[in-house]
Short mmCIF file of C-alpha atoms and ligand atoms in Angstrom, two decimals:
data_model
loop_
_atom_site.label_atom_id
_atom_site.label_comp_id
_atom_site.label_asym_id
_atom_site.label_seq_id
_atom_site.Cartn_x
_atom_site.Cartn_y
_atom_site.Cartn_z
CA UNK A 1005 -45.65 7.05 -65.59
CA UNK A 1006 -45.35 2.98 -66.42
CA UNK A 1007 -41.42 1.72 -66.31
CA UNK A 1008 -40.79 -0.49 -69.08
CA UNK A 1009 -37.94 -3.20 -70.31
CA UNK A 1010 -34.63 -0.63 -72.78
CA UNK A 1011 -34.48 -1.55 -76.39
CA UNK A 1012 -33.12 -4.48 -77.30
CA UNK A 1013 -34.04 -6.52 -74.08
CA UNK A 1014 -35.60 -9.79 -72.77
CA UNK A 1015 -37.76 -10.65 -69.53
CA UNK A 1016 -37.82 -14.83 -69.74
CA UNK A 1017 -40.26 -16.35 -68.33
CA UNK A 1018 -42.96 -19.93 -68.13
CA UNK A 1019 -43.39 -21.28 -71.23
CA UNK A 1020 -39.90 -19.71 -73.04
CA UNK A 1021 -38.00 -20.10 -69.29
CA UNK A 1022 -38.42 -23.69 -69.97
CA UNK A 1023 -36.24 -23.91 -73.20
CA UNK A 1024 -33.65 -21.83 -71.19
CA UNK A 1025 -33.17 -24.95 -68.66
CA UNK A 1026 -33.28 -28.02 -70.76
CA UNK A 1027 -30.87 -25.66 -73.15
CA UNK A 1028 -28.51 -24.70 -69.71
CA UNK A 1029 -29.34 -29.14 -68.54
CA UNK A 1030 -27.55 -29.64 -71.56
CA UNK A 1031 -24.78 -26.86 -71.54
CA UNK A 1032 -23.97 -28.93 -67.58
CA UNK A 1033 -24.12 -32.11 -68.83
CA UNK A 1034 -21.84 -31.59 -71.95
CA UNK A 1035 -19.22 -29.23 -69.61
CA UNK A 1036 -19.18 -32.60 -67.11
CA UNK A 1037 -18.94 -34.99 -69.73
CA UNK A 1038 -15.60 -33.03 -71.93
CA UNK A 1039 -13.94 -31.86 -67.79
CA UNK A 1040 -15.07 -28.52 -68.17
CA UNK A 1041 -14.76 -25.98 -65.85
CA UNK A 1042 -16.96 -23.05 -64.94
CA UNK A 1043 -15.25 -20.34 -65.13
CA UNK A 1044 -17.81 -17.04 -64.14
CA UNK A 1045 -16.30 -13.28 -64.13
CA UNK A 1046 -17.99 -9.64 -63.94
CA UNK A 1047 -19.81 -8.67 -66.05
CA UNK A 1048 -17.86 -4.98 -66.84
CA UNK A 1049 -14.26 -4.92 -67.89
CA UNK A 1050 -12.22 -2.49 -67.83
CA UNK A 1051 -12.78 -0.87 -71.56
CA UNK A 1052 -9.07 -1.56 -72.15
CA UNK A 1053 -9.65 -5.27 -71.99
CA UNK A 1054 -11.95 -5.40 -75.63
CA UNK A 1055 -9.45 -2.50 -76.75
CA UNK A 1056 -6.83 -3.88 -76.70
CA UNK A 1057 -8.01 -7.81 -77.03
CA UNK A 1058 -11.39 -8.07 -78.99
CA UNK A 1059 -8.82 -4.74 -81.45
CA UNK A 1060 -9.72 -1.11 -81.81
CA UNK A 1061 -11.07 -2.05 -85.43
CA UNK A 1062 -13.77 -4.39 -85.02
CA UNK A 1063 -17.71 -3.12 -85.27
CA UNK A 1064 -18.06 -5.03 -81.29
CA UNK A 1065 -15.04 -2.06 -80.39
CA UNK A 1066 -15.84 0.56 -82.34
CA UNK A 1067 -19.54 0.59 -82.79
CA UNK A 1068 -21.12 -1.50 -79.95
CA UNK A 1069 -20.03 -1.47 -76.86
CA UNK A 1070 -21.51 -0.05 -73.61
CA UNK A 1071 -18.93 2.01 -72.45
CA UNK A 1072 -19.17 4.79 -69.63
CA UNK A 1073 -17.44 6.61 -66.95
CA UNK A 1074 -17.87 5.34 -63.18
CA UNK A 1075 -17.60 6.84 -60.19
CA UNK A 1076 -14.34 7.53 -59.80
CA UNK A 1077 -13.03 8.30 -63.94
CA UNK A 1078 -12.81 4.50 -64.88
CA UNK A 1079 -14.09 3.18 -68.21
CA UNK A 1080 -15.96 -0.06 -68.20
CA UNK A 1081 -17.28 -1.58 -70.43
CA UNK A 1082 -19.86 -4.44 -69.79
CA UNK A 1083 -18.87 -7.82 -71.58
CA UNK A 1084 -19.79 -7.32 -75.10
CA UNK A 1085 -18.18 -11.14 -75.64
CA UNK A 1086 -16.47 -13.48 -73.02
CA UNK A 1087 -13.27 -15.16 -74.30
CA UNK A 1088 -10.66 -11.61 -73.62
CA UNK A 1089 -12.69 -11.93 -69.77
CA UNK A 1090 -11.94 -15.54 -69.87
CA UNK A 1091 -7.90 -14.22 -70.95
CA UNK A 1092 -7.35 -11.17 -67.95
CA UNK A 1093 -8.42 -14.44 -65.27
CA UNK A 1094 -6.53 -16.72 -66.82
CA UNK A 1095 -3.05 -14.23 -66.42
CA UNK A 1096 -4.66 -12.34 -63.35
CA UNK A 1097 -5.07 -16.03 -61.33
CA UNK A 1098 -2.52 -18.01 -63.11
CA UNK A 1099 -3.73 -20.80 -64.82
CA UNK A 1100 -1.15 -21.73 -66.73
CA UNK A 1101 0.72 -22.65 -63.55
CA UNK A 1102 -2.24 -24.43 -62.50
CA UNK A 1103 -2.82 -27.88 -65.01
CA UNK A 1104 -1.68 -27.62 -68.57
CA UNK A 1105 -4.04 -27.58 -71.40
CA UNK A 1106 -7.17 -26.09 -69.45
CA UNK A 1107 -9.85 -26.23 -70.69
CA UNK A 1108 -13.07 -23.61 -69.13
CA UNK A 1109 -17.03 -23.53 -70.26
CA UNK A 1110 -18.97 -20.09 -69.49
CA UNK A 1111 -22.41 -19.28 -69.77
CA UNK A 1112 -23.61 -15.60 -69.05
CA UNK A 1113 -25.03 -12.29 -70.78
CA UNK A 1114 -23.50 -9.85 -73.27
CA UNK A 1115 -24.20 -6.39 -74.54
CA UNK A 1116 -23.93 -4.92 -77.93
CA UNK A 1117 -25.25 -2.07 -78.57
CA UNK A 1118 -27.14 -3.37 -81.61
CA UNK A 1119 -29.48 -2.48 -84.13
CA UNK A 1120 -32.77 -4.68 -83.00
CA UNK A 1121 -34.53 -7.72 -84.94
CA UNK A 1122 -35.42 -10.88 -84.42
CA UNK A 1123 -32.77 -12.23 -82.75
CA UNK A 1124 -30.46 -10.02 -82.03
CA UNK A 1125 -30.92 -8.03 -78.97
CA UNK A 1126 -28.77 -6.02 -76.71
CA UNK A 1127 -28.19 -7.64 -74.27
CA UNK A 1128 -27.85 -12.00 -75.32
CA UNK A 1129 -26.42 -14.37 -74.06
CA UNK A 1130 -24.12 -16.88 -75.13
CA UNK A 1131 -22.35 -20.27 -73.94
CA UNK A 1132 -18.55 -20.94 -74.56
CA UNK A 1133 -15.54 -22.88 -74.17
CA UNK A 1134 -11.97 -21.47 -74.26
CA UNK A 1135 -9.05 -24.31 -74.14
CA UNK A 1136 -5.28 -22.42 -73.32
CA UNK A 1137 -2.65 -24.38 -73.85
CA UNK A 1138 -2.48 -26.53 -77.70
CA UNK A 1139 -0.74 -25.77 -80.32
CA UNK A 1140 -2.56 -29.26 -82.04
CA UNK A 1141 -4.97 -29.53 -84.36
CA UNK A 1142 -7.04 -32.08 -81.73
CA UNK A 1143 -7.74 -28.37 -78.98
CA UNK A 1144 -8.88 -27.19 -82.62
CA UNK A 1145 -11.15 -30.59 -82.95
CA UNK A 1146 -12.00 -30.76 -79.16
CA UNK A 1147 -13.74 -27.62 -79.29
CA UNK A 1148 -16.13 -28.62 -82.79
CA UNK A 1149 -17.29 -30.97 -81.35
CA UNK A 1150 -18.56 -29.86 -77.94
CA UNK A 1151 -20.18 -27.51 -79.74
CA UNK A 1152 -21.81 -29.65 -83.01
CA UNK A 1153 -22.30 -31.90 -79.85
CA UNK A 1154 -24.46 -29.52 -78.10
CA UNK A 1155 -26.31 -28.68 -80.85
CA UNK A 1156 -27.18 -32.89 -82.29
CA UNK A 1157 -28.47 -33.03 -78.40
CA UNK A 1158 -30.86 -30.56 -77.72
CA UNK A 1159 -32.12 -31.69 -81.08
CA UNK A 1160 -31.05 -29.49 -83.63
CA UNK A 1161 -29.06 -31.57 -86.03
CA UNK A 1162 -28.98 -31.03 -89.66
CA UNK A 1163 -31.22 -27.82 -88.66
CA UNK A 1164 -27.75 -26.38 -88.65
CA UNK A 1165 -24.73 -25.95 -91.13
CA UNK A 1166 -21.03 -25.92 -89.99
CA UNK A 1167 -19.14 -23.58 -92.34
CA UNK A 1168 -14.85 -23.90 -91.43
CA UNK A 1169 -11.65 -22.08 -92.72
CA UNK A 1170 -8.14 -21.33 -91.66
CA UNK A 1171 -7.49 -17.95 -91.63
CA UNK A 1172 -3.41 -19.08 -90.93
CA UNK A 1173 -0.95 -17.74 -88.59
CA UNK A 1174 1.47 -14.92 -88.75
CA UNK A 1175 3.71 -16.33 -90.91
CA UNK A 1176 1.16 -17.35 -94.24
CA UNK A 1177 -0.89 -14.44 -93.17
CA UNK A 1178 1.43 -11.35 -94.01
CA UNK A 1179 1.97 -12.85 -97.14
CA UNK A 1180 -1.47 -13.55 -97.85
CA UNK A 1181 -2.04 -9.73 -97.25
CA UNK A 1182 0.47 -8.07 -99.36
CA UNK A 1183 -1.71 -10.29 -101.87
CA UNK A 1184 -4.69 -9.61 -101.64
CA UNK A 1185 -3.79 -5.36 -101.41
CA UNK A 1186 -1.77 -5.66 -104.39
CA UNK A 1187 -5.63 -7.52 -105.78
CA UNK A 1188 -7.87 -5.45 -103.92
CA UNK A 1189 -5.47 -1.99 -104.47
CA UNK A 1190 -6.85 -0.70 -108.05
CA UNK A 1191 -9.88 -0.98 -107.08
CA UNK A 1192 -10.40 0.10 -104.12
CA UNK A 1193 -12.42 3.66 -104.98
CA UNK A 1194 -15.12 2.21 -105.88
CA UNK A 1195 -15.40 -0.43 -103.17
CA UNK A 1196 -18.10 0.66 -99.13
CA UNK A 1197 -16.37 2.87 -97.19
CA UNK A 1198 -16.45 0.61 -94.38
CA UNK A 1199 -13.67 -1.81 -96.53
CA UNK A 1200 -11.43 1.52 -97.11
CA UNK A 1201 -11.24 1.37 -93.47
CA UNK A 1202 -10.69 -1.99 -93.48
CA UNK A 1203 -8.30 -1.60 -95.94
CA UNK A 1204 -5.91 -0.54 -94.23
CA UNK A 1205 -6.42 -1.44 -90.79
CA UNK A 1206 -7.60 -4.78 -90.78
CA UNK A 1207 -7.72 -5.67 -95.14
CA UNK A 1208 -9.08 -9.71 -94.47
CA UNK A 1209 -12.47 -8.32 -93.17
CA UNK A 1210 -12.90 -6.63 -96.01
CA UNK A 1211 -13.29 -11.10 -97.51
CA UNK A 1212 -16.76 -10.79 -94.66
CA UNK A 1213 -18.29 -7.69 -96.54
CA UNK A 1214 -21.76 -8.12 -97.07
CA UNK A 1215 -21.91 -4.65 -99.63
CA UNK A 1216 -22.81 -6.04 -102.71
CA UNK A 1217 -20.36 -3.80 -104.81
CA UNK A 1218 -17.61 -4.96 -102.70
CA UNK A 1219 -18.85 -9.10 -103.25
CA UNK A 1220 -18.49 -9.04 -107.34
CA UNK A 1221 -14.59 -6.85 -107.21
CA UNK A 1222 -13.68 -9.97 -104.28
CA UNK A 1223 -15.65 -12.17 -106.22
CA UNK A 1224 -11.49 -13.68 -107.77
CA UNK A 1225 -9.89 -12.25 -105.16
CA UNK A 1226 -7.27 -15.01 -104.02
CA UNK A 1227 -8.60 -16.27 -100.61
CA UNK A 1228 -6.24 -16.91 -97.93
CA UNK A 1229 -7.10 -20.96 -97.35
CA UNK A 1230 -5.52 -21.68 -101.04
CA UNK A 1231 -1.73 -19.23 -99.20
CA UNK A 1232 -1.79 -21.87 -95.92
CA UNK A 1233 2.42 -22.61 -94.84
CA UNK A 1234 2.37 -25.78 -94.52
CA UNK A 1235 2.20 -25.70 -90.07
CA UNK A 1236 -1.58 -24.22 -90.86
CA UNK A 1237 -2.42 -26.57 -94.37
CA UNK A 1238 -1.81 -29.83 -92.11
CA UNK A 1239 -4.06 -29.11 -89.01
CA UNK A 1240 -6.61 -28.16 -91.91
CA UNK A 1241 -6.65 -30.93 -92.86
CA UNK A 1242 -6.42 -32.93 -90.48
CA UNK A 1243 -9.46 -31.75 -88.73
CA UNK A 1244 -11.40 -32.25 -91.70
CA UNK A 1245 -10.38 -34.95 -92.00
CA UNK A 1246 -10.95 -36.41 -88.70
CA UNK A 1247 -14.80 -34.43 -89.37
CA UNK A 1248 -15.42 -37.07 -91.88
CA UNK A 1249 -14.68 -39.96 -89.51
CA UNK A 1250 -17.04 -38.08 -86.59
CA UNK A 1251 -19.80 -38.14 -89.36
CA UNK A 1252 -19.76 -33.60 -88.44
CA UNK A 1253 -20.45 -32.13 -91.34
CA UNK A 1254 -18.90 -29.15 -92.66
CA UNK A 1255 -18.79 -27.41 -95.14
CA UNK A 1256 -15.29 -25.46 -96.55
CA UNK A 1257 -16.31 -21.48 -96.97
CA UNK A 1258 -13.23 -19.38 -97.80
CA UNK A 1259 -14.66 -16.25 -96.97
CA UNK A 1260 -15.00 -16.59 -93.19
CA UNK A 1261 -12.50 -14.26 -91.46
CA UNK A 1262 -14.33 -13.90 -88.34
CA UNK A 1263 -15.57 -10.20 -86.75
CA UNK A 1264 -13.32 -9.80 -83.84
CA UNK A 1265 -9.23 -9.50 -84.87
CA UNK A 1266 -7.22 -12.17 -82.19
CA UNK A 1267 -7.76 -14.92 -84.48
CA UNK A 1268 -5.32 -17.20 -86.44
CA UNK A 1269 -6.28 -20.13 -87.48
CA UNK A 1270 -8.72 -22.44 -87.97
CA UNK A 1271 -12.21 -20.61 -87.40
CA UNK A 1272 -15.44 -21.40 -88.45
CA UNK A 1273 -19.39 -21.08 -87.51
CA UNK A 1274 -22.62 -22.70 -87.47
CA UNK A 1275 -25.19 -20.26 -88.60
CA UNK A 1276 -28.56 -21.86 -88.88
CA UNK A 1277 -30.90 -21.04 -92.17
CA UNK A 1278 -34.52 -21.14 -91.09
CA UNK A 1279 -33.21 -17.46 -88.75
CA UNK A 1280 -31.11 -16.34 -91.45
CA UNK A 1281 -28.05 -16.11 -89.15
CA UNK A 1282 -25.36 -16.75 -86.83
CA UNK A 1283 -25.99 -19.26 -83.73
CA UNK A 1284 -21.97 -19.73 -82.57
CA UNK A 1285 -19.13 -19.63 -84.33
CA UNK A 1286 -15.21 -20.43 -82.25
CA UNK A 1287 -11.55 -20.49 -83.30
CA UNK A 1288 -8.66 -20.46 -82.70
CA UNK A 1289 -6.74 -17.04 -80.83
CA UNK A 1290 -2.59 -18.19 -80.23
CA UNK A 1291 -1.71 -14.67 -79.65
CA UNK A 1292 -4.61 -12.83 -77.03
CA UNK A 1293 -3.21 -13.99 -73.89
CA UNK A 1294 -0.21 -12.93 -74.39
CA UNK A 1295 -1.23 -9.71 -76.30
CA UNK A 1296 -3.48 -8.54 -72.78
CA UNK A 1297 0.60 -9.56 -70.84
CA UNK A 1298 0.88 -12.81 -70.81
CA UNK A 1299 2.91 -15.38 -71.29
CA UNK A 1300 2.95 -16.53 -74.63
CA UNK A 1301 -0.05 -19.70 -75.28
CA UNK A 1302 -1.73 -20.76 -77.71
CA UNK A 1303 -5.70 -21.19 -77.33
CA UNK A 1304 -8.48 -21.49 -78.89
CA UNK A 1305 -12.36 -21.95 -78.51
CA UNK A 1306 -16.11 -20.89 -79.56
CA UNK A 1307 -19.11 -18.96 -78.15
CA UNK A 1308 -22.53 -20.01 -79.26
CA UNK A 1309 -25.56 -17.68 -79.31
CA UNK A 1310 -28.93 -18.81 -76.87
CA UNK A 1311 -31.05 -16.05 -77.70
CA UNK A 1312 -30.43 -18.01 -81.32
CA UNK A 1313 -30.76 -21.63 -80.11
CA UNK A 1314 -34.22 -20.68 -78.48
CA UNK A 1315 -35.25 -19.38 -80.86
CA UNK A 1316 -34.95 -22.64 -82.95
CA UNK A 1317 -36.18 -24.42 -80.32
CA UNK A 1318 -39.81 -22.85 -80.33
CA UNK A 1319 -41.59 -26.02 -80.68
CA UNK A 1320 -40.96 -27.71 -77.61
CA UNK A 1321 -42.27 -26.18 -75.60
CA UNK A 1322 -45.78 -27.98 -74.71
CA UNK A 1323 -43.03 -30.94 -74.88
CA UNK A 1324 -41.20 -28.99 -71.91
CA UNK A 1325 -44.62 -27.63 -70.25
CA UNK A 1326 -44.70 -28.82 -66.84
CA UNK A 1327 -47.34 -30.39 -65.09
CA UNK A 1328 -48.10 -30.68 -60.92
CA UNK A 1329 -47.44 -33.94 -59.19
CA UNK A 1330 -50.90 -33.54 -57.10
CA UNK A 1331 -53.29 -30.16 -56.22
CA UNK A 1332 -54.34 -30.48 -52.86
CA UNK A 1333 -58.35 -29.06 -52.77
CA UNK A 1334 -58.91 -27.90 -49.31
CA UNK A 1335 -61.58 -25.53 -49.13
CA UNK A 1336 -61.00 -25.30 -44.91
CA UNK A 1337 -58.60 -24.32 -42.32
CA UNK A 1338 -58.69 -27.96 -40.33
CA UNK A 1339 -57.76 -30.04 -44.19
CA UNK A 1340 -55.32 -27.22 -44.89
CA UNK A 1341 -53.55 -27.14 -41.73
CA UNK A 1342 -53.99 -31.02 -42.00
CA UNK A 1343 -52.55 -31.41 -44.66
CA UNK A 1344 -49.47 -29.19 -44.27
CA UNK A 1345 -47.68 -32.14 -43.15
CA UNK A 1346 -48.46 -35.21 -45.28
CA UNK A 1347 -48.01 -32.23 -48.37
CA UNK A 1348 -43.99 -31.21 -46.67
CA UNK A 1349 -43.28 -35.04 -47.67
CA UNK A 1350 -43.73 -35.97 -50.20
CA UNK A 1351 -42.05 -32.37 -51.46
CA UNK A 1352 -38.93 -33.85 -49.43
CA UNK A 1353 -39.71 -36.93 -51.72
CA UNK A 1354 -38.87 -35.09 -55.27
CA UNK A 1355 -42.76 -34.53 -55.85
CA UNK A 1356 -44.71 -30.72 -57.07
CA UNK A 1357 -46.90 -30.78 -55.67
CA UNK A 1358 -49.17 -27.22 -54.84
CA UNK A 1359 -52.17 -26.82 -52.72
CA UNK A 1360 -54.68 -22.62 -52.84
CA UNK A 1361 -53.16 -19.64 -51.90
CA UNK A 1362 -56.05 -17.85 -51.74
CA UNK A 1363 -59.70 -18.79 -50.70
CA UNK A 1364 -60.33 -19.83 -53.77
CA UNK A 1365 -63.76 -21.52 -54.23
CA UNK A 1366 -64.02 -24.96 -54.22
CA UNK A 1367 -64.64 -25.03 -58.68
CA UNK A 1368 -62.29 -21.80 -59.57
CA UNK A 1369 -59.89 -24.17 -56.62
CA UNK A 1370 -60.67 -27.29 -59.51
CA UNK A 1371 -60.50 -24.90 -62.42
CA UNK A 1372 -56.66 -23.46 -60.81
CA UNK A 1373 -55.38 -27.01 -61.24
CA UNK A 1374 -56.39 -27.39 -64.29
CA UNK A 1375 -54.99 -25.41 -65.86
CA UNK A 1376 -51.58 -25.82 -64.39
CA UNK A 1377 -51.63 -28.79 -64.86
CA UNK A 1378 -51.70 -31.55 -62.67
CA UNK A 1379 -51.23 -35.03 -63.26
CA UNK A 1380 -53.51 -36.41 -59.29
CA UNK A 1381 -56.12 -33.84 -56.82
CA UNK A 1382 -56.35 -34.81 -53.28
CA UNK A 1383 -59.87 -33.40 -52.33
CA UNK A 1384 -60.03 -32.71 -48.45
CA UNK A 1385 -63.79 -32.18 -47.22
CA UNK A 1386 -64.99 -31.68 -43.76
CA UNK A 1387 -66.78 -36.14 -43.90
CA UNK A 1388 -62.97 -36.72 -45.25
CA UNK A 1389 -61.28 -34.86 -42.17
CA UNK A 1390 -62.91 -36.82 -39.54
CA UNK A 1391 -62.86 -39.80 -41.30
CA UNK A 1392 -58.41 -39.81 -42.24
CA UNK A 1393 -59.36 -40.21 -45.54
CA UNK A 1394 -59.74 -38.27 -49.08
CA UNK A 1395 -60.76 -38.32 -52.59
CA UNK A 1396 -58.20 -38.53 -55.12
CA UNK A 1397 -59.14 -37.18 -58.40
CA UNK A 1398 -56.80 -38.86 -61.47
CA UNK A 1399 -56.64 -35.74 -63.37
CA UNK A 1400 -56.78 -37.66 -67.26
CA UNK A 1401 -59.50 -39.11 -67.12
CA UNK A 1402 -61.40 -38.19 -64.49
CA UNK A 1403 -61.28 -40.90 -62.41
CA UNK A 1404 -61.90 -40.21 -58.52
CA UNK A 1405 -61.32 -43.32 -55.48
CA UNK A 1406 -61.08 -42.55 -51.53
CA UNK A 1407 -57.76 -43.40 -50.26
CA UNK A 1408 -56.66 -43.31 -46.99
CA UNK A 1409 -55.00 -40.22 -46.00
CA UNK A 1410 -51.58 -40.42 -45.14
CA UNK A 1411 -48.31 -40.27 -47.63
CA UNK A 1412 -47.80 -44.32 -48.58
CA UNK A 1413 -51.63 -44.22 -49.33
CA UNK A 1414 -51.24 -41.46 -51.31
CA UNK A 1415 -47.49 -42.43 -53.48
CA UNK A 1416 -48.89 -45.82 -53.53
CA UNK A 1417 -51.80 -44.29 -56.09
CA UNK A 1418 -50.34 -42.23 -57.74
P1 AMP B 966 -19.32 -13.55 -81.06
O1 AMP B 966 -18.88 -12.98 -81.11
O2 AMP B 966 -20.24 -12.28 -82.49
O3 AMP B 966 -19.24 -14.67 -82.59
O4 AMP B 966 -20.73 -14.36 -81.38
C1 AMP B 966 -21.32 -15.14 -81.44
C2 AMP B 966 -22.80 -15.62 -81.67
O5 AMP B 966 -23.27 -15.22 -80.54
C3 AMP B 966 -23.41 -15.35 -82.42
O6 AMP B 966 -23.13 -16.48 -83.64
C4 AMP B 966 -24.89 -14.80 -82.23
O7 AMP B 966 -25.16 -16.54 -82.27
C5 AMP B 966 -24.37 -14.99 -81.49
N1 AMP B 966 -24.60 -13.13 -80.80
C6 AMP B 966 -23.93 -12.09 -81.20
N2 AMP B 966 -24.24 -11.34 -81.08
C7 AMP B 966 -25.86 -11.28 -80.91
C8 AMP B 966 -26.65 -10.34 -80.54
N3 AMP B 966 -26.83 -9.04 -80.35
N4 AMP B 966 -27.85 -11.18 -79.94
C9 AMP B 966 -28.58 -12.94 -79.65
N5 AMP B 966 -27.13 -12.49 -80.28
C10 AMP B 966 -26.26 -13.12 -80.08
#
């Protein structure tokens, strides 16, 4: 019986992996430029971390978690997102006594039991940043600059929309939620079942319901952005003004509330029209550290969905194809042994070298060299071995010449 991969998981290989490597390289360069500390946390955590952190009533926790009892009877969950894990680590390792603010970046796989479609998987990867210890709008702005810089840098400028909103602080949100509930109440019976539940447990989330009849009802609903306290309004305006100055395109979307419970203040999403999906999102979460047992610590962060980013870079495949510098075409043992030293030295000096590993014929090796896109082929036949020479073939134009068989001569000619 053939064992196949699980629904919603993917193997990544050959041309596709080149795009992933390109993206990952850029992430590392960005992380370095912004002096972000890499953090790697476990793939599984106590279930409670997510129910308390992300929120019991969110889709992620309610419907999508991979949760199981381990052999010791503990309830374990494969991480559906990484902010909660990083916050757990922040508290557990006492990062607050290290430096403040402190900036982390991560990249890793997450797990959500979701209905599959293009760009929606059960195992997917995110690049994210979390900044702890700053209440200032500058931290919000820094996270937006990093995330938009990342997308621009990998070639997606103009191919995404940044939508931004503020969902206020505890103070302005409480007042606003009362207003929103009074607006919704007379129409509640005509809304979808999910919204009926949200009305009591998480009324803000009613705003991003996609059901048409709910949207119709909410058309004239009061919006939190129009009901912010002065501090929240100020931060929002400062971020918006800075985005203008930096030429970072954005649109204000008063309906963005984000799917996870821990956000407050400025929130945003990146979407791709081509995919019709969100490619990333983030915001401020000033209460999460405290909710998970740490000291009160303001924080901001974002997560970018790398599978979707990679889908948008599909047409880079050809450009990112790798080339081999030299293929050593040798069909006898003497030549093979003779070549090993030179090959080793070339590889140590950064050249990408290939040789036959499976006793292929001359013709088959030439075909192989062509397939792996070798720029040069070095042919070492019996005559050449005797004279300490080799034939260097330029695979692009087919020209050939005889050169001495040693490292310096080869390097001079390729
Ligand atoms: P979220 O944590 O839900 O805000 O997700 C952040 C980003 O992760 C999204 O914008 C997506 O790009 C990506 N993402 C979320 N869920 C999935 C999934 N099931 N498959 C692929 N990417 C996802």
